[in-house]
Each structure stands twice: as structure tokens, then as C-alpha cells.
Short mmCIF file of C-alpha atoms (C1' of nucleotides) in Angstrom, two decimals:
data_model
loop_
_atom_site.label_atom_id
_atom_site.label_comp_id
_atom_site.label_asym_id
_atom_site.label_seq_id
_atom_site.Cartn_x
_atom_site.Cartn_y
_atom_site.Cartn_z
CA UNK A 4 -32.74 -32.77 80.25
CA UNK A 5 -35.85 -30.99 80.91
CA UNK A 6 -36.08 -29.79 84.63
CA UNK A 7 -39.25 -28.20 84.90
CA UNK A 8 -41.93 -26.90 82.71
CA UNK A 9 -41.45 -23.74 80.48
CA UNK A 10 -37.39 -23.95 81.19
CA UNK A 11 -36.97 -23.14 77.52
CA UNK A 12 -39.46 -20.15 77.21
CA UNK A 13 -37.42 -18.58 80.05
CA UNK A 14 -33.99 -19.41 78.47
CA UNK A 15 -35.11 -18.39 74.92
CA UNK A 16 -36.28 -15.10 76.84
CA UNK A 17 -32.87 -14.63 78.15
CA UNK A 18 -30.66 -14.99 75.34
CA UNK A 19 -33.10 -12.98 73.29
CA UNK A 20 -32.63 -10.35 75.98
CA UNK A 21 -28.97 -10.04 75.64
CA UNK A 22 -28.88 -10.46 71.72
CA UNK A 23 -31.46 -7.78 71.27
CA UNK A 24 -29.74 -5.33 72.99
CA UNK A 25 -26.18 -6.29 72.02
CA UNK A 26 -27.11 -6.84 68.13
CA UNK A 27 -30.19 -4.89 68.09
CA UNK A 28 -34.08 -6.22 67.49
CA UNK A 29 -34.13 -5.85 64.01
CA UNK A 30 -30.64 -7.01 63.14
CA UNK A 31 -31.13 -10.13 65.40
CA UNK A 32 -32.30 -13.17 63.57
CA UNK A 33 -34.63 -15.80 65.00
CA UNK A 34 -31.79 -18.52 63.13
CA UNK A 35 -29.12 -16.69 65.45
CA UNK A 36 -31.40 -16.67 68.54
CA UNK A 37 -32.11 -20.68 67.49
CA UNK A 38 -28.36 -21.09 67.39
CA UNK A 39 -26.94 -19.16 70.46
CA UNK A 40 -30.25 -20.21 72.50
CA UNK A 41 -29.45 -23.91 71.09
CA UNK A 42 -33.26 -24.24 71.28
CA UNK A 43 -35.14 -25.64 68.31
CA UNK A 44 -36.71 -23.47 66.22
CA UNK A 45 -40.26 -25.21 66.23
CA UNK A 46 -39.71 -24.87 70.07
CA UNK A 47 -39.60 -20.80 69.77
CA UNK A 48 -42.24 -20.75 67.54
CA UNK A 49 -44.14 -22.75 70.25
CA UNK A 50 -43.74 -20.56 73.07
CA UNK A 51 -43.86 -17.27 70.74
CA UNK A 52 -45.94 -17.13 67.90
CA UNK A 53 -43.86 -14.26 66.17
CA UNK A 54 -40.81 -12.23 66.89
CA UNK A 55 -42.72 -9.33 67.86
CA UNK A 56 -44.07 -11.30 70.93
CA UNK A 57 -40.80 -12.60 71.79
CA UNK A 58 -39.93 -8.77 72.15
CA UNK A 59 -42.81 -8.20 74.43
CA UNK A 60 -41.72 -10.97 76.85
CA UNK A 61 -38.01 -9.41 76.74
CA UNK A 62 -39.31 -6.26 77.61
CA UNK A 63 -41.45 -7.72 80.41
CA UNK A 64 -38.05 -9.50 81.40
CA UNK A 65 -35.94 -6.41 81.63
CA UNK A 66 -38.85 -4.54 83.90
CA UNK A 67 -39.06 -7.38 86.35
CA UNK A 68 -35.59 -7.62 86.72
CA UNK A 69 -35.16 -3.80 87.18
CA UNK A 70 -38.10 -3.90 89.46
CA UNK A 71 -36.34 -6.54 91.40
CA UNK A 72 -32.87 -4.75 91.79
CA UNK A 73 -34.40 -1.60 92.38
CA UNK A 74 -36.76 -2.66 95.31
CA UNK A 75 -33.96 -4.92 96.59
CA UNK A 76 -31.96 -1.57 96.99
CA UNK A 77 -34.60 0.71 97.88
CA UNK A 78 -35.26 -1.46 100.96
CA UNK A 79 -32.05 -1.50 102.65
CA UNK A 80 -33.10 1.27 105.25
CA UNK A 81 -30.08 1.22 107.36
CA UNK A 82 -28.33 2.64 104.31
CA UNK A 83 -28.46 6.29 103.35
CA UNK A 84 -30.31 7.57 100.51
CA UNK A 85 -26.94 8.35 98.83
CA UNK A 86 -25.19 5.01 99.53
CA UNK A 87 -28.54 3.25 98.22
CA UNK A 88 -28.59 5.22 94.89
CA UNK A 89 -24.73 4.81 94.75
CA UNK A 90 -25.53 0.91 94.96
CA UNK A 91 -27.89 0.86 92.57
CA UNK A 92 -26.06 2.90 89.64
CA UNK A 93 -22.83 0.62 90.23
CA UNK A 94 -25.09 -2.37 89.52
CA UNK A 95 -26.02 -0.60 86.44
CA UNK A 96 -22.81 0.47 85.20
CA UNK A 97 -21.26 -3.08 85.62
CA UNK A 98 -24.21 -4.18 83.46
CA UNK A 99 -23.18 -1.76 80.66
CA UNK A 100 -19.62 -2.82 80.81
CA UNK A 101 -20.93 -6.32 80.37
CA UNK A 102 -22.82 -5.43 77.39
CA UNK A 103 -19.83 -3.47 76.00
CA UNK A 104 -21.46 -0.22 76.22
CA UNK A 105 -24.46 -1.59 73.96
CA UNK A 106 -28.08 -1.27 75.27
CA UNK A 107 -27.30 1.00 78.05
CA UNK A 108 -30.90 1.46 79.02
CA UNK A 109 -32.41 -1.67 78.12
CA UNK A 110 -36.18 -0.06 77.68
CA UNK A 111 -35.53 3.09 75.64
CA UNK A 112 -33.23 1.10 73.56
CA UNK A 113 -35.81 -1.57 72.93
CA UNK A 114 -38.79 1.16 72.56
CA UNK A 115 -36.55 2.76 69.84
CA UNK A 116 -35.69 -0.43 68.13
CA UNK A 117 -39.10 -1.76 67.86
CA UNK A 118 -41.32 -1.65 65.25
CA UNK A 119 -43.70 1.39 64.61
CA UNK A 120 -46.74 -0.92 65.32
CA UNK A 121 -45.51 -2.03 68.86
CA UNK A 122 -47.60 0.62 70.65
CA UNK A 123 -48.47 -1.66 73.25
CA UNK A 124 -44.74 -2.24 74.06
CA UNK A 125 -43.81 1.47 74.39
CA UNK A 126 -46.92 1.97 76.74
CA UNK A 127 -45.57 -0.39 79.04
CA UNK A 128 -42.23 1.03 79.30
CA UNK A 129 -43.78 4.53 79.61
CA UNK A 130 -45.51 2.95 82.83
CA UNK A 131 -42.32 1.66 83.91
CA UNK A 132 -40.91 5.27 83.92
CA UNK A 133 -43.47 6.74 85.74
CA UNK A 134 -43.94 3.86 88.35
CA UNK A 135 -40.07 4.49 88.64
CA UNK A 136 -40.65 8.43 89.09
CA UNK A 137 -43.02 7.50 92.20
CA UNK A 138 -40.06 5.41 93.82
CA UNK A 139 -37.55 7.82 93.30
CA UNK A 140 -39.85 10.56 94.97
CA UNK A 141 -40.22 8.37 97.99
CA UNK A 142 -36.38 8.28 98.47
CA UNK A 143 -36.02 11.70 97.68
CA UNK A 144 -38.34 12.48 100.40
CA UNK A 145 -36.54 10.11 102.53
CA UNK A 146 -33.57 11.85 101.76
CA UNK A 147 -34.70 15.15 103.05
CA UNK A 148 -36.42 13.87 106.21
CA UNK A 149 -32.89 12.29 107.19
CA UNK A 150 -31.27 15.47 106.52
CA UNK A 151 -29.18 14.50 103.52
CA UNK A 152 -30.66 16.70 101.37
CA UNK A 153 -31.62 20.17 102.29
CA UNK A 154 -35.30 21.14 103.01
CA UNK A 155 -35.96 23.41 99.88
CA UNK A 156 -35.77 19.85 97.63
CA UNK A 157 -38.87 19.11 96.33
CA UNK A 158 -39.21 15.60 95.78
CA UNK A 159 -41.26 15.17 93.04
CA UNK A 160 -39.38 17.49 90.73
CA UNK A 161 -36.10 16.37 91.94
CA UNK A 162 -36.91 12.84 91.18
CA UNK A 163 -37.99 13.66 87.70
CA UNK A 164 -34.54 15.05 87.08
CA UNK A 165 -32.64 12.16 88.72
CA UNK A 166 -34.35 10.07 86.38
CA UNK A 167 -33.56 11.99 83.23
CA UNK A 168 -30.08 12.62 84.36
CA UNK A 169 -29.56 8.89 84.82
CA UNK A 170 -30.91 8.39 81.59
CA UNK A 171 -28.75 10.69 79.68
CA UNK A 172 -25.67 9.41 81.73
CA UNK A 173 -26.46 5.79 80.37
CA UNK A 174 -26.50 6.94 76.88
CA UNK A 175 -23.79 9.47 77.05
CA UNK A 176 -21.52 6.15 78.70
CA UNK A 177 -22.56 4.20 75.49
CA UNK A 178 -20.95 6.77 73.08
CA UNK A 179 -18.37 7.76 75.02
CA UNK A 180 -17.42 4.13 75.92
CA UNK A 181 -17.24 5.22 79.63
CA UNK A 182 -19.33 3.50 82.48
CA UNK A 183 -17.81 5.85 85.11
CA UNK A 184 -19.73 8.70 83.82
CA UNK A 185 -23.08 6.92 85.63
CA UNK A 186 -21.88 7.30 88.93
CA UNK A 187 -19.95 10.54 88.64
CA UNK A 188 -23.11 12.39 86.96
CA UNK A 189 -25.09 11.19 89.84
CA UNK A 190 -22.42 11.88 92.58
CA UNK A 191 -22.09 15.48 91.01
CA UNK A 192 -26.11 15.57 91.17
CA UNK A 193 -26.51 14.70 94.63
CA UNK A 194 -23.83 17.31 95.46
CA UNK A 195 -26.10 19.90 94.11
CA UNK A 196 -28.84 18.57 96.76
CA UNK A 197 -26.98 18.96 99.95
CA UNK B 30 -36.41 21.06 37.33
CA UNK B 31 -32.87 21.16 38.56
CA UNK B 32 -31.92 24.45 40.02
CA UNK B 33 -28.39 23.46 40.88
CA UNK B 34 -26.32 20.50 40.79
CA UNK B 35 -26.58 18.02 43.63
CA UNK B 36 -30.25 19.05 44.70
CA UNK B 37 -31.62 15.74 44.58
CA UNK B 38 -28.61 14.49 46.60
CA UNK B 39 -29.67 17.19 49.18
CA UNK B 40 -33.19 16.56 49.01
CA UNK B 41 -33.04 12.58 49.56
CA UNK B 42 -30.58 13.15 53.05
CA UNK B 43 -33.64 15.72 54.05
CA UNK B 44 -36.03 13.06 53.48
CA UNK B 45 -34.33 10.34 55.07
CA UNK B 46 -33.16 12.47 58.06
CA UNK B 47 -36.89 12.27 58.60
CA UNK B 48 -37.67 8.75 57.95
CA UNK B 49 -34.92 7.28 59.69
CA UNK B 50 -36.30 9.12 62.77
CA UNK B 51 -39.83 8.35 62.26
CA UNK B 52 -40.03 5.06 60.91
CA UNK B 53 -36.46 3.82 62.29
CA UNK B 54 -33.31 3.13 60.02
CA UNK B 55 -34.00 -0.78 59.57
CA UNK B 56 -37.78 -0.24 59.08
CA UNK B 57 -37.07 2.35 55.91
CA UNK B 58 -36.98 0.90 52.79
CA UNK B 59 -35.10 2.06 50.11
CA UNK B 60 -38.15 2.16 48.09
CA UNK B 61 -40.17 3.97 50.30
CA UNK B 62 -37.22 6.49 50.56
CA UNK B 63 -37.72 6.68 46.64
CA UNK B 64 -41.51 7.29 46.77
CA UNK B 65 -41.56 9.67 49.52
CA UNK B 66 -38.77 12.06 48.27
CA UNK B 67 -39.72 11.14 44.31
CA UNK B 68 -35.83 10.72 43.29
CA UNK B 69 -35.76 7.82 41.15
CA UNK B 70 -34.06 4.77 42.59
CA UNK B 71 -31.12 4.92 40.05
CA UNK B 72 -30.56 8.35 41.00
CA UNK B 73 -30.32 7.74 45.10
CA UNK B 74 -27.82 4.89 44.13
CA UNK B 75 -25.91 7.41 41.99
CA UNK B 76 -25.27 9.76 45.17
CA UNK B 77 -25.03 6.84 47.64
CA UNK B 78 -23.35 3.15 46.94
CA UNK B 79 -25.28 1.90 49.89
CA UNK B 80 -28.32 2.20 52.71
CA UNK B 81 -25.34 2.69 55.12
CA UNK B 82 -23.36 5.63 53.53
CA UNK B 83 -26.93 7.15 53.25
CA UNK B 84 -27.05 6.64 57.13
CA UNK B 85 -23.65 8.62 57.45
CA UNK B 86 -24.43 11.55 55.18
CA UNK B 87 -27.76 11.90 57.49
CA UNK B 88 -25.78 11.74 60.62
CA UNK B 89 -23.60 14.74 59.35
CA UNK B 90 -26.82 16.19 58.36
CA UNK B 91 -28.30 16.47 62.24
CA UNK B 92 -24.58 17.37 63.12
CA UNK B 93 -24.41 20.13 60.83
CA UNK B 94 -28.07 21.33 62.10
CA UNK B 95 -27.04 21.12 65.55
CA UNK B 96 -24.06 22.83 65.18
CA UNK B 97 -25.33 25.87 63.29
CA UNK B 98 -28.55 26.20 65.78
CA UNK B 99 -26.30 25.59 69.00
CA UNK B 100 -23.76 28.56 67.49
CA UNK B 101 -26.59 31.02 66.64
CA UNK B 102 -27.95 30.75 70.55
CA UNK B 103 -24.76 30.89 71.99
CA UNK B 104 -23.69 34.05 70.06
CA UNK B 105 -26.66 36.06 71.34
CA UNK B 106 -24.26 37.54 74.29
CA UNK B 107 -26.89 39.94 74.83
CA UNK B 108 -28.97 37.32 76.32
CA UNK B 109 -28.85 35.48 79.78
CA UNK B 110 -27.28 32.26 79.66
CA UNK B 111 -30.54 30.98 81.43
CA UNK B 112 -32.49 32.72 78.06
CA UNK B 113 -30.08 31.14 75.64
CA UNK B 114 -30.58 27.79 76.92
CA UNK B 115 -34.38 28.30 77.09
CA UNK B 116 -34.56 29.36 73.43
CA UNK B 117 -32.58 26.33 72.47
CA UNK B 118 -34.33 23.85 74.32
CA UNK B 119 -37.78 25.14 73.30
CA UNK B 120 -36.25 24.62 69.78
CA UNK B 121 -35.69 20.96 70.36
CA UNK B 122 -38.90 20.58 72.41
CA UNK B 123 -40.66 21.80 68.81
CA UNK B 124 -38.77 19.54 66.80
CA UNK B 125 -39.73 16.47 69.36
CA UNK B 126 -43.36 17.56 68.55
CA UNK B 127 -43.22 17.92 65.07
CA UNK B 128 -41.54 14.61 64.75
CA UNK B 129 -44.50 13.28 66.83
CA UNK B 130 -42.05 11.95 69.87
CA UNK B 131 -40.00 9.97 67.33
CA UNK B 132 -36.15 10.41 67.35
CA UNK B 133 -36.35 12.91 70.00
CA UNK B 134 -32.38 12.93 70.00
CA UNK B 135 -31.38 12.09 66.55
CA UNK B 136 -27.79 11.26 67.27
CA UNK B 137 -28.17 8.50 70.13
CA UNK B 138 -31.14 7.64 68.01
CA UNK B 139 -29.44 6.96 65.09
CA UNK B 140 -26.52 5.40 67.01
CA UNK B 141 -28.85 2.79 68.35
CA UNK B 142 -30.57 1.75 65.27
CA UNK B 143 -27.49 1.91 63.12
CA UNK B 144 -25.73 -1.65 62.14
CA UNK B 145 -23.18 -3.16 64.43
CA UNK B 146 -20.69 -2.28 61.85
CA UNK B 147 -21.07 1.15 61.45
CA UNK B 148 -18.28 2.08 64.03
CA UNK B 149 -17.37 4.92 62.25
CA UNK B 150 -20.69 6.63 62.65
CA UNK B 151 -20.78 5.99 66.61
CA UNK B 152 -17.29 7.70 66.64
CA UNK B 153 -18.59 10.66 64.72
CA UNK B 154 -21.40 10.73 67.09
CA UNK B 155 -19.09 10.50 70.26
CA UNK B 156 -17.26 13.31 69.13
CA UNK B 157 -20.00 15.44 68.97
CA UNK B 158 -21.21 15.08 72.63
CA UNK B 159 -17.52 15.78 73.40
CA UNK B 160 -17.41 19.01 71.41
CA UNK B 161 -20.98 19.93 73.07
CA UNK B 162 -19.61 19.33 76.16
CA UNK B 163 -16.82 22.06 75.89
CA UNK B 164 -19.51 24.66 74.40
CA UNK B 165 -22.09 23.66 77.34
CA UNK B 166 -18.99 24.28 79.88
CA UNK B 167 -18.07 27.82 78.39
CA UNK B 168 -21.55 28.66 78.33
CA UNK B 169 -21.93 27.52 82.02
CA UNK B 170 -18.52 29.35 82.75
CA UNK B 171 -20.13 32.75 81.34
CA UNK B 172 -23.32 32.18 83.72
CA UNK B 173 -20.93 31.84 86.87
CA UNK B 174 -18.82 35.20 85.73
CA UNK B 175 -22.06 36.98 84.71
CA UNK B 176 -23.32 36.03 88.51
CA UNK B 177 -26.23 33.99 87.14
CA UNK B 178 -24.85 30.74 88.97
CA UNK B 179 -23.11 30.90 92.02
CA UNK B 180 -19.52 30.94 92.40
CA UNK B 181 -19.19 27.04 93.73
CA UNK B 182 -20.15 25.65 90.37
CA UNK B 183 -17.65 24.05 88.31
CA UNK B 184 -18.62 24.50 84.66
CA UNK B 185 -16.73 21.17 83.43
CA UNK B 186 -18.87 19.16 85.78
CA UNK B 187 -21.92 21.00 85.49
CA UNK B 188 -21.85 20.87 81.74
CA UNK B 189 -21.69 17.10 81.72
CA UNK B 190 -24.32 16.88 84.13
CA UNK B 191 -26.37 19.43 82.13
CA UNK B 192 -26.02 17.16 78.83
CA UNK B 193 -27.15 13.85 80.50
CA UNK B 194 -29.80 15.70 81.88
CA UNK B 195 -31.01 17.06 78.48
CA UNK B 196 -30.23 13.67 76.81
CA UNK B 197 -32.74 12.08 79.38
CA UNK B 198 -34.97 14.44 79.15
CA UNK B 199 -35.55 13.82 75.47
CA UNK B 200 -35.92 10.26 75.70
CA UNK B 201 -38.12 10.29 78.58
CA UNK B 202 -40.25 12.59 76.33
CA UNK B 203 -40.51 10.27 73.88
CA UNK B 204 -41.74 7.56 76.07
CA UNK B 205 -44.28 9.50 78.00
CA UNK B 206 -45.32 11.85 74.77
CA UNK B 207 -44.76 15.02 76.74
CA UNK B 208 -42.46 17.55 75.52
CA UNK B 209 -42.76 20.08 78.31
CA UNK B 210 -40.65 17.87 80.51
CA UNK B 211 -37.69 19.12 78.15
CA UNK B 212 -37.54 22.87 79.31
CA UNK B 213 -39.03 21.84 82.79
CA UNK B 214 -36.39 19.56 83.95
CA UNK B 215 -33.85 22.06 82.49
CA UNK B 216 -35.47 24.98 84.28
CA UNK B 217 -35.20 22.65 87.54
CA UNK B 218 -31.93 21.95 86.81
CA UNK B 219 -30.76 25.72 86.56
CA UNK B 220 -32.74 26.66 89.70
CA UNK B 221 -30.24 24.23 91.44
CA UNK B 222 -27.25 25.97 90.09
CA UNK B 223 -28.88 30.00 91.74
"C1'" DC C 5 -50.24 -46.20 82.57
"C1'" DA C 6 -52.73 -42.46 79.81
"C1'" DT C 7 -52.74 -38.40 78.23
"C1'" DA C 8 -51.34 -33.59 77.86
"C1'" DT C 9 -47.18 -30.99 76.76
"C1'" DT C 10 -42.76 -29.69 75.59
"C1'" DT C 11 -39.21 -30.74 72.69
"C1'" DA C 12 -36.24 -31.38 68.16
"C1'" DG C 13 -35.28 -32.01 63.63
"C1'" DT C 14 -35.99 -31.07 58.52
"C1'" DA C 15 -37.46 -28.98 54.96
"C1'" DC C 16 -39.93 -25.82 53.00
"C1'" DT C 17 -42.26 -21.28 51.57
"C1'" DA C 18 -43.11 -16.45 51.14
"C1'" DT C 19 -41.84 -12.17 50.93
"C1'" DA C 20 -39.73 -8.10 51.72
"C1'" DT C 21 -36.04 -5.67 50.40
"C1'" DA C 22 -30.90 -3.76 49.13
"C1'" DG C 23 -28.74 -3.41 45.24
"C1'" DT C 24 -27.75 -3.95 39.90
"C1'" DA C 25 -27.99 -3.38 34.63
"C1'" DC C 26 -29.24 -1.21 31.36
"C1'" DT C 27 -31.21 2.49 28.29
"C1'" DA C 28 -31.85 7.54 27.60
"C1'" DA C 29 -32.90 11.85 28.40
"C1'" DT C 30 -31.97 16.36 30.30
"C1'" DA C 31 -29.13 20.04 32.26
"C1'" DG C 32 -24.69 22.45 33.14
"C1'" DA C 33 -20.26 23.73 32.04
"C1'" DT C 34 -16.57 24.86 28.85
"C1'" DA D 24 -21.50 22.50 20.18
"C1'" DT D 25 -19.58 19.09 23.07
"C1'" DC D 26 -18.55 16.68 26.85
"C1'" DT D 27 -19.70 15.42 31.54
"C1'" DA D 28 -22.91 15.01 35.46
"C1'" DT D 29 -27.15 14.57 37.11
"C1'" DT D 30 -31.65 12.39 36.41
"C1'" DA D 31 -35.95 8.74 35.00
"C1'" DG D 32 -37.51 4.43 34.15
"C1'" DT D 33 -38.07 -0.33 33.88
"C1'" DA D 34 -37.02 -4.61 34.75
"C1'" DC D 35 -34.26 -7.59 37.34
"C1'" DT D 36 -31.40 -10.40 40.91
"C1'" DA D 37 -29.64 -12.10 44.87
"C1'" DT D 38 -30.70 -12.78 49.18
"C1'" DA D 39 -31.57 -12.57 54.09
"C1'" DT D 40 -35.01 -14.25 56.85
"C1'" DA D 41 -39.83 -14.67 59.15
"C1'" DG D 42 -42.78 -17.97 59.75
"C1'" DT D 43 -44.75 -22.98 58.35
"C1'" DA D 44 -45.78 -28.15 58.19
"C1'" DC D 45 -44.76 -32.11 59.25
"C1'" DT D 46 -43.09 -35.96 61.89
"C1'" DA D 47 -41.42 -37.81 66.20
"C1'" DA D 48 -39.71 -38.34 70.59
"C1'" DA D 49 -39.13 -37.11 75.09
"C1'" DT D 50 -40.99 -35.37 79.70
"C1'" DA D 51 -44.33 -33.96 82.69
"C1'" DT D 52 -48.61 -35.01 85.03
"C1'" DG D 53 -52.99 -36.89 86.73
#
DNA sequence: CATATTTAGTACTATATAGTACTAATAGAT
DNA sequence: ATCTATTAGTACTATATAGTACTAAATATG
């Protein structure tokens, strides 16, 4: 059954990653995780000494997943900035729909649901957004260089705006149960940069 | 002690409104609410048959509070649209700081933390944003009429963008513990409309 | 093969906490 | 003055659930 070491660990994280978003961290019991993942409780606690440690692993999982997805689209230099952004947002919108409009932004959703003492976790999420900011800045700068956006555009400031806009779109999509708003608002936004 | 009927009810809602945002709905016990509010447990349950009913009252409280604050700034017709928007955002930013960067947007924060079965509550919050959207549309349209924004601006679409941007700014402010981003991004945003 | 790591299973404990049941006092309204 | 609505207090129950303790088996690794 066990193909390779730590297979259960990874599986538990993946199941928890979905459950924590769809049902909420506080509303997901370890017993339910055991039931859904089909991994024994003793083994779950063998890998994670408590629920909060599992939550940290879940946050790391989402960060790694997003980092990977972001790098993948950014590196497709043959595409326009607008095309790459749209591609990425379509992935996000799909994820939101798959999760039935729950946990549209995994990071802020988990940060909000985490217990007050989980400061470490919140810092890591803060760092993620700081890194995202610089990546988007470079992308916007590239858009300006390539003539996609007008010259007056300040990459840093517009990157900040882009991210806040995206985050808001994710949560509004959640409340309105409409994932199209994610790509639509970004399209509108980029129109303002032409 | 009791000045007027239902004084405790109101007081409990106000205390819960803060506790639910600062500590989280799931992490706020009814015992703590009793301790902080200094209202007896029996009386709390006299007014609210369970915790979820209290949560609904809290959401209604925030909706009423925001509606009032929004109407108040919108109606100051002698001010420019930009001035009114900035005024309102400064109020929001102050609230975020007072709550120490917790629950920057009360509605989405509470919606995310509410139990899965609280569908009613989520619908009410969805409605709030729909109403907000039409109010902001009118305001943007006024900005175009008055020549503050360029003529090509489409009020509906830009209102949607403005709201997503604001929501995102609130949550990014929370993760970065920096409230200035709320007014800054809005300023940047409105620059794009000139 | 021998040893360490990973896994399952079962039963259990401890604790937090939502909610109840009662009595009795106080305030408001008519 | 009387009746109803609101309040406090105290003690209690029921339950969910995080985490533990143990045994034993299966798998990986050197």
C-alpha cells in the first residue's frame, strides 16, 4: 500500500487543505479528517503533533502550490502580460468554482480562521503577499516595456492595486457566488492601464 | 440601572460585534461574552435563543452601521466625490486600527467564520454588497457628471472595480498590519479615472 | 536479516463550552 | 397596584472534540 515514505503525510495535508477551506478550520474535526482521508488518527498525530501544526502545513501547501502556478505562467514570456494574467486568473476562478465558492483566497481565509495565537502563520501569509507584490511589479513593468500599458504606469503602485483588486474580487465572487467577476474585474482593470 | 427596555440586548450585540471580529466567532465563548459584557448568561439567552441568532443580530448591526455611515458621506453633496470617498475610507482605516487589524471587513470576516448552515446570513451579506454596488455606481456617475472623472468611465463597471479594490485593500491591510494601504490604493485607483 | 519508520486500531481521557433549569428580584407599563 | 418584561445568579447537563496510551502489524532501509 505504502508506495513511498511520507505518503500519508502528504495525503492528509491535501485532504485538510480542502476541508479547512470548505468547512472552516474550527468546524473541521480531526475525526472528520480521519474519516475523509482514511488515514488512522494515530498516524495523523504521528505526523502532526496537534491541529495547529497541521494548519501550518496546510498553509505551506497552498503557498507552494500558488508559487508554482505563478512561476509557471510568468515564465511564459512568449505570451503578453495580459494573456498570462488572464490565464492565471482563469485557474483561480476554476478553483473557486470547484470549492463551491468557499475559501476563494486560501491564505486570507485560513488566516482569518486561525486561532489568535497563530502569529507565525499570519506572518508567513504576510510574507507571501509581499513576495507576490514584487513579482507582479516586475510583470507590470514588463507590460509597460512591451507597450501593453502606457508609460506613465508606476509598476509598484499598480501592482499593489492589482493585488488588492484581485483579493477583493475573490471574496466578492464568494459572497455573490459568481466566479466570472474575477476575470471581469481584472479585464476592466487592465483596460485602465492602456 | 435599566434606562430603557432592551438596553442589555443592544449592549450584548455591541460587545459581541467587537469580540466576534477580534477573537473570531468560533473562538468567542458565550461565557467570555457574559464576562466582558457583564450581562448575565440567562439574560443573553433570554434575548438570543442561541449563538447563531446572536451572530445574525451582529451582522445586522454592522450592516446598519455601515449603511448609516455611507449615507452620511454620500449626502454631503457640497464635497467632491473624491473627498467623500476619502472621508469614508479614513473612517474605515481608523476602525481597522482600533480593532488592531482584525476583522477589517466585518461582513466577509463574519461570513467566512460563520458555520456552514448559516446560509441566511451569507445571503444577507451578499445583498449588502449588491446594494453597495448601486450606491457606488451613482457616486461614480456623479463624479463623471461633475468632470472629476473622464467621460469614458462606465459607472457600473468602475463601481464593481472600486469595491473589489477596497475589499482587497482591507484584507491586505490586515495581513500587512498597515492601514494606510486602504486610502493609498483608493487614491491610486481614482488617479486612473482622471 | 535486522533495525527504524510508518501505519492501523481500539479504547480512553480531559476539557471546553453551548445550552438549560430553576428561583427570585427589579423595572416598566397600564 | 398589578401584571408583564427584563434582569441576575447559581448550578447543572450534554456533547463534541482534541489529544493520549497502548498494542501490533506492515513497510522501508542499511
